[in-house]
Amino acid sequence: MTQWHTDLSAPPALGEDALRVVPLGGLGEVGRNMTVFEINGQLLVIDCGVLFPEETQPGVDLILPDINYIIDRLDDVVAVVLTHGHEDHIGAVPYLLKRRPDIPVIGSQLTLALIEAKLQEHRIKPYTMAVREGQVERLGEFEVEFVAVNHSIPDALAVFLRTRAGTVLHTGDFKMDQLPLDGRITDLRHFARLGEEGVDLFLTDSTNAEVPGFTPTEKHIGPVLADVIGRAPKRVVVASFSSHVHRVQQVLDAAAEHGRKVVFMGRSMVRNMTIAEKLGYLEVPPNTLVDQKKIDDHADAQLVIMCTGSQGEPMAALSRMANGDHKVQLTEGDTVILASSLIPGNENSVFRIINGLMRLGANVVHKSNAKVHVSGHAAAGELLYCYNIIEPEYVMPVHGEVRHLIANGKLAEETGVPTDHVLLAENGTVVDMTAGRVRITGQVECGDVYVDGSSVGTITDADLKDRLVLAEEGFISVITVVNRDTGKVVSGPDVHARGVAEDDRVFEDIKPKITAALEDAINHSGKNHTTQQLQQVVRRTIGSWVSRKLRRKPMIVPVVIEA
Amino acid sequence: MTQWHTDLSAPPALGEDALRVVPLGGLGEVGRNMTVFEINGQLLVIDCGVLFPEETQPGVDLILPDINYIIDRLDDVVAVVLTHGHEDHIGAVPYLLKRRPDIPVIGSQLTLALIEAKLQEHRIKPYTMAVREGQVERLGEFEVEFVAVNHSIPDALAVFLRTRAGTVLHTGDFKMDQLPLDGRITDLRHFARLGEEGVDLFLTDSTNAEVPGFTPTEKHIGPVLADVIGRAPKRVVVASFSSHVHRVQQVLDAAAEHGRKVVFMGRSMVRNMTIAEKLGYLEVPPNTLVDQKKIDDHADAQLVIMCTGSQGEPMAALSRMANGDHKVQLTEGDTVILASSLIPGNENSVFRIINGLMRLGANVVHKSNAKVHVSGHAAAGELLYCYNIIEPEYVMPVHGEVRHLIANGKLAEETGVPTDHVLLAENGTVVDMTAGRVRITGQVECGDVYVDGSSVGTITDADLKDRLVLAEEGFISVITVVNRDTGKVVSGPDVHARGVAEDDRVFEDIKPKITAALEDAINHSGKNHTTQQLQQVVRRTIGSWVSRKLRRKPMIVPVVIEA
């Protein structure tokens, strides 16, 4: 297996007719997918998504790809091509377009409808170009051809690039459901044609590369949903992602089959399904939809409530139902179906909700006890088909954590791709192609851009470290006023602690010691001191006391005012 | 299914010869197991464990059962009986014994050795009584009989109580491995005898009640370990729980089979294995163990390093190896086996480690890609055997989250236990038995006792809420000195922000407004104000500004000093 390239330096200047590929997100993580392609001074961007923060990044709303590498060259971007409409592929587009609003945005009809709705919230009207599978477009130096792929959202596309340096096929996210609900399969004939033409570099979805075999077909979920809904004595609540049009379609069909009405609940569910229906991706059976305001007009046993919150998001409808804090008050005999994945890291939140729902008496059906979810990504068996049909010269696994990228690389090798033609890259790794020959040539800086409230990129890793200290230990502030002339403490020390495991009274003992230490320091310095130095004296005095007495290390905020 | 009893009030006084059962921990959670049994003024405690905190409880080291219910009656406790030596069953014993050090502690030989080692760290020498399966002891009002059960630690016991009110069988944690490594099976003949005598109330392990079928035998892991170790070209690191004697035994055997030496690494691993070997629970093959200090005397290909850290604990050896921050520097060709469960909630930490190890080039074997772990708890199939052999009158599922307790209760019903004989209880639920008849009679208060540094029970839920706010939002402190006589601001406002997404300079705008608001308030009050009121003025002024300008709600700490 090819080694990870570490300690790489800045890449060399890019020669004429050479293609440079730089992933700015999505490698070593699942999220914020973004790859930059450059040739002869022109840039093409594929995807521009967001990453959701982990528990070690408290208070962070979103994490964006670091576009510093291209920030001075945004005028050279010929287009942003979006492979599909998931947040981890389109969520950062508003932040990119704020920098240059007239970058052309290219994608399928549904993808564009979803990004336009999102951009509207940011008050940006994008320049878009809708494309379809089979279509070929010339974008400056790039000839771009689009290929139909199947995923957990309709209308996903793979992207094939023809350049003077060679060809690239980027799958985006995909799987190879052979019986998809909409009949739109991942177009292996098209892949085969491109393979015959020659794919020099193949960038492919690694999410499920560790999973043996094949992802089951989405269609198998329908009968399970129909069975659960058919046997449900009272209300049925189904939670899923609000972009999963085919999952919602199957819920609609199962509800209609059993004469139930469906209520879409939650802003994103209503918005996305309105778009999907309008564009013909969702077919609502007649007399099935009921507005959420009219929910009380229907008996419990005639209702299916379709909502979000399947990942345990605390503000979503499902979480509030589990807490008994929602207008839909669940009771004994109600049924809740989590027709969704369980994204790693969300286990505690999701099981908290399942426990809450069960405690209310609900029957909870989820992927661990029924076949109510299938993945949106190709498993190892499907990836092998791809490699064999395409026979790429070079492979660069994308879209995954390290373990996924390595597993995907191994699959490529098993199909005969030479070890040194498998490129294990990370965010910021520079991959250059010259006349069909591909190699890693350097690394550009590529950090984390945190969105926090109205701020973008202001929060630093040092701030997050502060927050983690505050979370684990709390803080103690100590305020003392010193008379500038006499060098005596005239007010305080006042000690305020928050998030610390003690009553403020515990600090009475240390106050005289702080006063003494301060006055002592002022005396010894002959007033030749800075406020910082006095504050250090306070910090040391109380810090060592707290560490000894409470066995904790809270943040100490000493304030000395010389008045 | 029996409903959860909510809105229960304090229980009635306990009549003569009535038995009261009150779980103080372990119901609605996996951890801090503790149940109190009371009859005729005497108390018997089964287990006294700790719970590990979730991400919503930052800085908390441990969570203890709330013993407030018995705090005034500790002198009436006839004994603490420990079913086995896991932390979630023995970890809170030191905190209980600090209250009354001479409470007799009863358990099997290994369980007592482990609790004694733990108590030594707390400088407590307990009064112990070692018991064996089959043994019957009279403890005041309780006749206690011990039954061998198989679990993921040797020498586990179930506990049978005979009282004037009726009988109780408490399984502790168990599974029914029919081919256990030490030949000590869960004694179903003994269960059958007790069933024939009559089990009025059956308290049983719910952990795996949702898992269909049977937990595979521990023995099946041995050949997998031997195969991985046999094929490993260089070093092998195995991570597991330090109390899992049989798992370690199999690692030792597999290492010996392939002529490798084993190094125990980490304090708890060395301590526990020393105890286990001394007492005969662990059989170390001759010339196999190497002291960790002598690790450099052996070639990589001759070593197996046995360590802890399989749950992603950041300070453990495995985590530091993954970060390249340990004297054992892993490289291409090394093998790491996580021979362990993946406790829900730890996914992110564990996969972070797996990614780190793989990035270093290690081959990582874990339960998702090889059969290197089996559970320690009975699955649904085994629980059915138990119910059918014991035929209990009443069942109270213990040891599990709500979903586990409900699943276990359903299994009992399926074997014929009447619905209203299945008691779904929570921590603090009071269950009374009179002449073999059992019912829920009330609820006692039962909260969370947090250990944080040297403090026990001082941290409140309000403190944790503060910590979560600090983590999500940071804080802003504003210090202003006001001249008591003139009512004018003479120093400040000084604004210090930590964990907030802005540079301190952003606050320059608001400082004059704070000064104006303060002086205005003083003027209007005609000095008839409290410091608190002035601080409220500061809080409101900056709080609304921050919320509008930064769209965040950090903690505001206003300090006004009137000097």
Short mmCIF file of N, CA and C in Angstrom, two decimals, chain B residues 261-394:
data_model
loop_
_atom_site.label_atom_id
_atom_site.label_comp_id
_atom_site.label_asym_id
_atom_site.label_seq_id
_atom_site.Cartn_x
_atom_site.Cartn_y
_atom_site.Cartn_z
N LYS B 261 6.69 -13.08 23.01
CA LYS B 261 6.63 -12.62 24.40
C LYS B 261 5.48 -11.63 24.55
N VAL B 262 4.94 -11.55 25.74
CA VAL B 262 3.86 -10.59 26.01
C VAL B 262 4.32 -9.57 27.04
N VAL B 263 4.04 -8.32 26.74
CA VAL B 263 4.31 -7.23 27.69
C VAL B 263 2.99 -6.65 28.15
N PHE B 264 2.75 -6.65 29.45
CA PHE B 264 1.56 -5.95 29.97
C PHE B 264 1.91 -4.48 30.11
N MET B 265 1.13 -3.63 29.53
CA MET B 265 1.44 -2.20 29.55
C MET B 265 0.29 -1.42 30.20
N GLY B 266 0.63 -0.56 31.10
CA GLY B 266 -0.41 0.25 31.76
C GLY B 266 -0.65 -0.25 33.17
N ARG B 267 -0.90 0.69 34.07
CA ARG B 267 -1.01 0.40 35.49
C ARG B 267 -2.11 -0.62 35.81
N SER B 268 -3.31 -0.41 35.29
CA SER B 268 -4.43 -1.28 35.67
C SER B 268 -4.24 -2.67 35.07
N MET B 269 -3.67 -2.75 33.86
CA MET B 269 -3.43 -4.06 33.25
C MET B 269 -2.44 -4.86 34.09
N VAL B 270 -1.34 -4.21 34.47
CA VAL B 270 -0.32 -4.91 35.27
C VAL B 270 -0.91 -5.32 36.62
N ARG B 271 -1.61 -4.41 37.26
CA ARG B 271 -2.16 -4.68 38.59
C ARG B 271 -3.16 -5.84 38.55
N ASN B 272 -4.12 -5.75 37.63
CA ASN B 272 -5.16 -6.77 37.61
C ASN B 272 -4.61 -8.14 37.23
N MET B 273 -3.67 -8.16 36.28
CA MET B 273 -3.15 -9.45 35.84
C MET B 273 -2.25 -10.07 36.91
N THR B 274 -1.60 -9.23 37.70
CA THR B 274 -0.81 -9.73 38.81
C THR B 274 -1.73 -10.40 39.83
N ILE B 275 -2.84 -9.73 40.13
CA ILE B 275 -3.84 -10.32 41.05
C ILE B 275 -4.39 -11.62 40.48
N ALA B 276 -4.78 -11.58 39.20
CA ALA B 276 -5.42 -12.75 38.59
C ALA B 276 -4.48 -13.94 38.55
N GLU B 277 -3.20 -13.68 38.28
CA GLU B 277 -2.25 -14.80 38.23
C GLU B 277 -2.02 -15.36 39.63
N LYS B 278 -1.85 -14.46 40.58
CA LYS B 278 -1.59 -14.88 41.95
C LYS B 278 -2.72 -15.76 42.49
N LEU B 279 -3.96 -15.42 42.14
CA LEU B 279 -5.11 -16.17 42.65
C LEU B 279 -5.48 -17.35 41.75
N GLY B 280 -4.72 -17.54 40.68
CA GLY B 280 -4.94 -18.72 39.85
C GLY B 280 -6.00 -18.56 38.77
N TYR B 281 -6.45 -17.32 38.52
CA TYR B 281 -7.43 -17.12 37.44
C TYR B 281 -6.77 -16.97 36.08
N LEU B 282 -5.50 -16.60 36.11
CA LEU B 282 -4.74 -16.43 34.87
C LEU B 282 -3.55 -17.37 34.90
N GLU B 283 -3.36 -18.11 33.80
CA GLU B 283 -2.24 -19.04 33.74
C GLU B 283 -1.25 -18.53 32.69
N VAL B 284 -0.14 -18.03 33.16
CA VAL B 284 0.83 -17.45 32.22
C VAL B 284 1.74 -18.56 31.71
N PRO B 285 1.77 -18.79 30.37
CA PRO B 285 2.67 -19.83 29.84
C PRO B 285 4.11 -19.49 30.21
N PRO B 286 4.93 -20.52 30.45
CA PRO B 286 6.31 -20.28 30.89
C PRO B 286 7.08 -19.41 29.90
N ASN B 287 7.92 -18.55 30.42
CA ASN B 287 8.80 -17.69 29.59
C ASN B 287 8.05 -16.82 28.59
N THR B 288 6.88 -16.39 28.96
CA THR B 288 6.09 -15.59 28.02
C THR B 288 6.05 -14.12 28.41
N LEU B 289 5.98 -13.86 29.72
CA LEU B 289 5.86 -12.46 30.15
C LEU B 289 7.20 -11.74 30.16
N VAL B 290 7.17 -10.50 29.71
CA VAL B 290 8.36 -9.65 29.72
C VAL B 290 7.95 -8.33 30.40
N ASP B 291 8.79 -7.85 31.26
CA ASP B 291 8.50 -6.57 31.92
C ASP B 291 8.57 -5.44 30.90
N GLN B 292 7.68 -4.45 31.06
CA GLN B 292 7.63 -3.39 30.04
C GLN B 292 8.93 -2.59 29.94
N LYS B 293 9.71 -2.64 31.00
CA LYS B 293 11.00 -1.93 30.95
C LYS B 293 11.99 -2.63 30.02
N LYS B 294 11.77 -3.94 29.81
CA LYS B 294 12.72 -4.72 29.01
C LYS B 294 12.22 -4.91 27.57
N ILE B 295 11.31 -4.09 27.19
CA ILE B 295 10.68 -4.27 25.89
C ILE B 295 11.70 -4.16 24.74
N ASP B 296 12.74 -3.34 24.94
CA ASP B 296 13.72 -3.13 23.88
C ASP B 296 14.67 -4.32 23.70
N ASP B 297 14.64 -5.25 24.64
CA ASP B 297 15.51 -6.43 24.51
C ASP B 297 14.95 -7.42 23.48
N HIS B 298 13.77 -7.17 23.00
CA HIS B 298 13.13 -8.16 22.11
C HIS B 298 12.82 -7.56 20.75
N ALA B 299 13.00 -8.37 19.73
CA ALA B 299 12.71 -7.91 18.36
C ALA B 299 11.21 -7.68 18.21
N ASP B 300 10.87 -6.75 17.34
CA ASP B 300 9.46 -6.43 17.11
C ASP B 300 8.61 -7.67 16.82
N ALA B 301 9.15 -8.55 15.99
CA ALA B 301 8.37 -9.71 15.55
C ALA B 301 8.21 -10.74 16.65
N GLN B 302 8.83 -10.48 17.82
CA GLN B 302 8.68 -11.43 18.94
C GLN B 302 7.79 -10.90 20.04
N LEU B 303 7.13 -9.77 19.77
CA LEU B 303 6.41 -9.09 20.85
C LEU B 303 4.90 -9.02 20.62
N VAL B 304 4.18 -9.20 21.72
CA VAL B 304 2.77 -8.82 21.78
C VAL B 304 2.64 -7.86 22.97
N ILE B 305 2.16 -6.66 22.69
CA ILE B 305 1.96 -5.68 23.76
C ILE B 305 0.49 -5.65 24.13
N MET B 306 0.22 -5.95 25.39
CA MET B 306 -1.17 -6.05 25.87
C MET B 306 -1.46 -4.79 26.67
N CYS B 307 -2.41 -3.97 26.20
CA CYS B 307 -2.64 -2.70 26.87
C CYS B 307 -4.12 -2.37 26.99
N THR B 308 -4.42 -1.26 27.61
CA THR B 308 -5.80 -0.78 27.72
C THR B 308 -6.02 0.34 26.70
N GLY B 309 -7.11 1.02 26.82
CA GLY B 309 -7.37 2.16 25.92
C GLY B 309 -8.25 1.81 24.75
N SER B 310 -8.91 0.65 24.81
CA SER B 310 -9.73 0.22 23.66
C SER B 310 -10.98 1.06 23.46
N GLN B 311 -11.33 1.90 24.43
CA GLN B 311 -12.50 2.76 24.27
C GLN B 311 -12.11 4.17 23.84
N GLY B 312 -10.85 4.35 23.46
CA GLY B 312 -10.44 5.66 22.96
C GLY B 312 -10.07 6.64 24.06
N GLU B 313 -9.87 6.14 25.28
CA GLU B 313 -9.51 7.03 26.39
C GLU B 313 -8.23 7.80 26.01
N PRO B 314 -8.29 9.13 26.02
CA PRO B 314 -7.20 9.92 25.44
C PRO B 314 -5.85 9.75 26.12
N MET B 315 -5.84 9.42 27.42
CA MET B 315 -4.56 9.31 28.11
C MET B 315 -3.99 7.90 28.08
N ALA B 316 -4.73 6.93 27.58
CA ALA B 316 -4.27 5.55 27.61
C ALA B 316 -3.21 5.32 26.53
N ALA B 317 -2.45 4.23 26.71
CA ALA B 317 -1.33 3.92 25.82
C ALA B 317 -1.76 3.90 24.35
N LEU B 318 -2.88 3.26 24.06
CA LEU B 318 -3.28 3.08 22.67
C LEU B 318 -3.50 4.42 21.96
N SER B 319 -4.16 5.34 22.66
CA SER B 319 -4.42 6.65 22.09
C SER B 319 -3.10 7.38 21.82
N ARG B 320 -2.18 7.25 22.76
CA ARG B 320 -0.89 7.93 22.56
C ARG B 320 -0.09 7.28 21.43
N MET B 321 -0.21 5.97 21.30
CA MET B 321 0.45 5.30 20.15
C MET B 321 -0.13 5.83 18.83
N ALA B 322 -1.45 6.01 18.80
CA ALA B 322 -2.10 6.48 17.56
C ALA B 322 -1.67 7.90 17.21
N ASN B 323 -1.35 8.68 18.25
CA ASN B 323 -0.88 10.05 18.02
C ASN B 323 0.63 10.13 17.81
N GLY B 324 1.31 8.98 17.84
CA GLY B 324 2.76 8.97 17.73
C GLY B 324 3.43 9.59 18.94
N ASP B 325 2.72 9.52 20.08
CA ASP B 325 3.13 10.24 21.29
C ASP B 325 3.44 9.24 22.40
N HIS B 326 4.00 8.09 22.03
CA HIS B 326 4.26 7.01 22.99
C HIS B 326 5.60 6.40 22.63
N LYS B 327 6.25 5.83 23.63
CA LYS B 327 7.57 5.23 23.34
C LYS B 327 7.46 4.09 22.32
N VAL B 328 6.31 3.40 22.30
CA VAL B 328 6.10 2.40 21.24
C VAL B 328 5.65 3.15 19.98
N GLN B 329 6.59 3.29 19.05
CA GLN B 329 6.32 4.05 17.82
C GLN B 329 5.91 3.06 16.73
N LEU B 330 4.63 3.06 16.41
CA LEU B 330 4.13 2.09 15.43
C LEU B 330 4.44 2.55 14.01
N THR B 331 4.70 1.59 13.16
CA THR B 331 4.99 1.89 11.75
C THR B 331 4.37 0.84 10.85
N GLU B 332 4.54 1.02 9.56
CA GLU B 332 4.09 0.09 8.54
C GLU B 332 4.41 -1.35 8.95
N GLY B 333 3.40 -2.19 8.88
CA GLY B 333 3.62 -3.61 9.16
C GLY B 333 3.27 -4.02 10.57
N ASP B 334 3.12 -3.04 11.49
CA ASP B 334 2.67 -3.39 12.83
C ASP B 334 1.18 -3.73 12.80
N THR B 335 0.76 -4.51 13.79
CA THR B 335 -0.64 -4.93 13.85
C THR B 335 -1.23 -4.50 15.18
N VAL B 336 -2.43 -3.95 15.14
CA VAL B 336 -3.13 -3.58 16.37
C VAL B 336 -4.47 -4.29 16.39
N ILE B 337 -4.75 -5.00 17.49
CA ILE B 337 -6.03 -5.69 17.64
C ILE B 337 -6.82 -5.01 18.76
N LEU B 338 -7.99 -4.52 18.45
CA LEU B 338 -8.89 -4.02 19.49
C LEU B 338 -9.83 -5.16 19.86
N ALA B 339 -9.42 -5.95 20.86
CA ALA B 339 -10.20 -7.12 21.25
C ALA B 339 -11.19 -6.70 22.32
N SER B 340 -12.17 -5.93 21.89
CA SER B 340 -13.01 -5.23 22.87
C SER B 340 -14.33 -4.83 22.24
N SER B 341 -15.27 -4.47 23.11
CA SER B 341 -16.53 -3.91 22.65
C SER B 341 -16.30 -2.48 22.20
N LEU B 342 -17.33 -1.90 21.59
CA LEU B 342 -17.30 -0.46 21.31
C LEU B 342 -18.51 0.11 22.04
N ILE B 343 -18.26 0.66 23.21
CA ILE B 343 -19.36 1.16 24.04
C ILE B 343 -20.00 2.35 23.35
N PRO B 344 -21.35 2.33 23.17
CA PRO B 344 -22.01 3.45 22.48
C PRO B 344 -21.63 4.79 23.10
N GLY B 345 -21.34 5.74 22.24
CA GLY B 345 -20.90 7.05 22.70
C GLY B 345 -19.40 7.22 22.51
N ASN B 346 -18.68 6.08 22.40
CA ASN B 346 -17.23 6.16 22.23
C ASN B 346 -16.80 6.07 20.77
N GLU B 347 -17.76 5.99 19.84
CA GLU B 347 -17.42 5.75 18.43
C GLU B 347 -16.41 6.76 17.89
N ASN B 348 -16.66 8.04 18.13
CA ASN B 348 -15.75 9.05 17.57
C ASN B 348 -14.33 8.87 18.09
N SER B 349 -14.18 8.67 19.40
CA SER B 349 -12.85 8.52 19.97
C SER B 349 -12.18 7.26 19.43
N VAL B 350 -12.94 6.17 19.34
CA VAL B 350 -12.32 4.92 18.91
C VAL B 350 -11.93 5.00 17.43
N PHE B 351 -12.81 5.56 16.60
CA PHE B 351 -12.46 5.63 15.17
C PHE B 351 -11.35 6.65 14.93
N ARG B 352 -11.26 7.66 15.78
CA ARG B 352 -10.13 8.59 15.68
C ARG B 352 -8.82 7.83 15.88
N ILE B 353 -8.83 6.91 16.84
CA ILE B 353 -7.64 6.11 17.11
C ILE B 353 -7.36 5.15 15.96
N ILE B 354 -8.40 4.49 15.48
CA ILE B 354 -8.22 3.55 14.37
C ILE B 354 -7.64 4.29 13.15
N ASN B 355 -8.19 5.47 12.85
CA ASN B 355 -7.66 6.27 11.73
C ASN B 355 -6.20 6.65 11.96
N GLY B 356 -5.89 7.03 13.19
CA GLY B 356 -4.50 7.42 13.50
C GLY B 356 -3.55 6.25 13.34
N LEU B 357 -3.95 5.08 13.83
CA LEU B 357 -3.10 3.89 13.72
C LEU B 357 -2.91 3.49 12.26
N MET B 358 -4.00 3.56 11.48
CA MET B 358 -3.91 3.17 10.07
C MET B 358 -3.03 4.14 9.29
N ARG B 359 -3.11 5.41 9.66
CA ARG B 359 -2.30 6.40 8.98
C ARG B 359 -0.81 6.15 9.21
N LEU B 360 -0.49 5.57 10.40
CA LEU B 360 0.90 5.21 10.69
C LEU B 360 1.32 3.96 9.92
N GLY B 361 0.35 3.30 9.29
CA GLY B 361 0.69 2.11 8.50
C GLY B 361 0.31 0.81 9.19
N ALA B 362 -0.28 0.90 10.39
CA ALA B 362 -0.63 -0.33 11.11
C ALA B 362 -1.85 -1.00 10.48
N ASN B 363 -1.86 -2.32 10.58
CA ASN B 363 -3.04 -3.11 10.22
C ASN B 363 -3.91 -3.18 11.47
N VAL B 364 -5.11 -2.64 11.40
CA VAL B 364 -5.95 -2.59 12.60
C VAL B 364 -7.08 -3.60 12.49
N VAL B 365 -7.12 -4.51 13.46
CA VAL B 365 -8.14 -5.57 13.50
C VAL B 365 -9.09 -5.22 14.64
N HIS B 366 -10.37 -5.15 14.34
CA HIS B 366 -11.33 -4.83 15.41
C HIS B 366 -12.63 -5.55 15.15
N LYS B 367 -13.58 -5.42 16.08
CA LYS B 367 -14.77 -6.27 16.01
C LYS B 367 -15.58 -6.07 14.74
N SER B 368 -15.40 -4.92 14.06
CA SER B 368 -16.14 -4.73 12.82
C SER B 368 -15.52 -5.47 11.64
N ASN B 369 -14.25 -5.87 11.75
CA ASN B 369 -13.67 -6.62 10.63
C ASN B 369 -13.14 -8.01 10.99
N ALA B 370 -13.29 -8.42 12.26
CA ALA B 370 -12.88 -9.78 12.65
C ALA B 370 -13.56 -10.17 13.95
N LYS B 371 -13.67 -11.46 14.22
CA LYS B 371 -14.37 -11.94 15.43
C LYS B 371 -13.42 -11.89 16.62
N VAL B 372 -13.08 -10.69 17.04
CA VAL B 372 -12.13 -10.55 18.14
C VAL B 372 -12.80 -10.07 19.43
N HIS B 373 -14.12 -10.11 19.44
CA HIS B 373 -14.82 -9.74 20.67
C HIS B 373 -16.16 -10.47 20.75
N VAL B 374 -16.52 -10.89 21.95
CA VAL B 374 -17.90 -11.32 22.20
C VAL B 374 -18.38 -10.57 23.44
N SER B 375 -19.66 -10.40 23.54
CA SER B 375 -20.24 -9.66 24.65
C SER B 375 -20.16 -10.46 25.94
N GLY B 376 -20.30 -9.77 27.06
CA GLY B 376 -20.34 -10.43 28.35
C GLY B 376 -21.75 -10.65 28.88
N HIS B 377 -22.74 -10.31 28.07
CA HIS B 377 -24.12 -10.34 28.56
C HIS B 377 -24.99 -11.32 27.76
N ALA B 378 -25.96 -11.90 28.43
CA ALA B 378 -26.87 -12.84 27.81
C ALA B 378 -27.73 -12.15 26.77
N ALA B 379 -27.83 -12.73 25.59
CA ALA B 379 -28.72 -12.23 24.54
C ALA B 379 -30.13 -12.80 24.78
N ALA B 380 -31.07 -12.36 23.94
CA ALA B 380 -32.48 -12.69 24.15
C ALA B 380 -32.69 -14.21 24.30
N GLY B 381 -32.03 -15.00 23.46
CA GLY B 381 -32.22 -16.45 23.51
C GLY B 381 -31.85 -17.03 24.86
N GLU B 382 -30.75 -16.53 25.42
CA GLU B 382 -30.31 -17.01 26.74
C GLU B 382 -31.28 -16.59 27.83
N LEU B 383 -31.79 -15.36 27.72
CA LEU B 383 -32.73 -14.88 28.74
C LEU B 383 -34.00 -15.74 28.74
N LEU B 384 -34.42 -16.16 27.54
CA LEU B 384 -35.60 -17.03 27.47
C LEU B 384 -35.36 -18.34 28.25
N TYR B 385 -34.17 -18.95 28.06
CA TYR B 385 -33.83 -20.15 28.83
C TYR B 385 -33.99 -19.89 30.33
N CYS B 386 -33.45 -18.75 30.76
CA CYS B 386 -33.51 -18.40 32.18
C CYS B 386 -34.94 -18.32 32.69
N TYR B 387 -35.75 -17.56 31.95
CA TYR B 387 -37.14 -17.42 32.40
C TYR B 387 -37.82 -18.78 32.48
N ASN B 388 -37.56 -19.64 31.50
CA ASN B 388 -38.23 -20.94 31.48
C ASN B 388 -37.71 -21.86 32.57
N ILE B 389 -36.45 -21.76 32.89
CA ILE B 389 -35.89 -22.62 33.95
C ILE B 389 -36.34 -22.14 35.32
N ILE B 390 -36.38 -20.82 35.50
CA ILE B 390 -36.66 -20.25 36.82
C ILE B 390 -38.16 -20.07 37.07
N GLU B 391 -38.92 -19.79 36.02
CA GLU B 391 -40.36 -19.53 36.17
C GLU B 391 -40.67 -18.57 37.32
N PRO B 392 -40.15 -17.36 37.24
CA PRO B 392 -40.34 -16.42 38.35
C PRO B 392 -41.79 -15.94 38.42
N GLU B 393 -42.23 -15.57 39.63
CA GLU B 393 -43.57 -14.99 39.81
C GLU B 393 -43.61 -13.56 39.26
N TYR B 394 -42.60 -12.79 39.63
CA TYR B 394 -42.51 -11.39 39.20
C TYR B 394 -41.12 -11.16 38.60
#
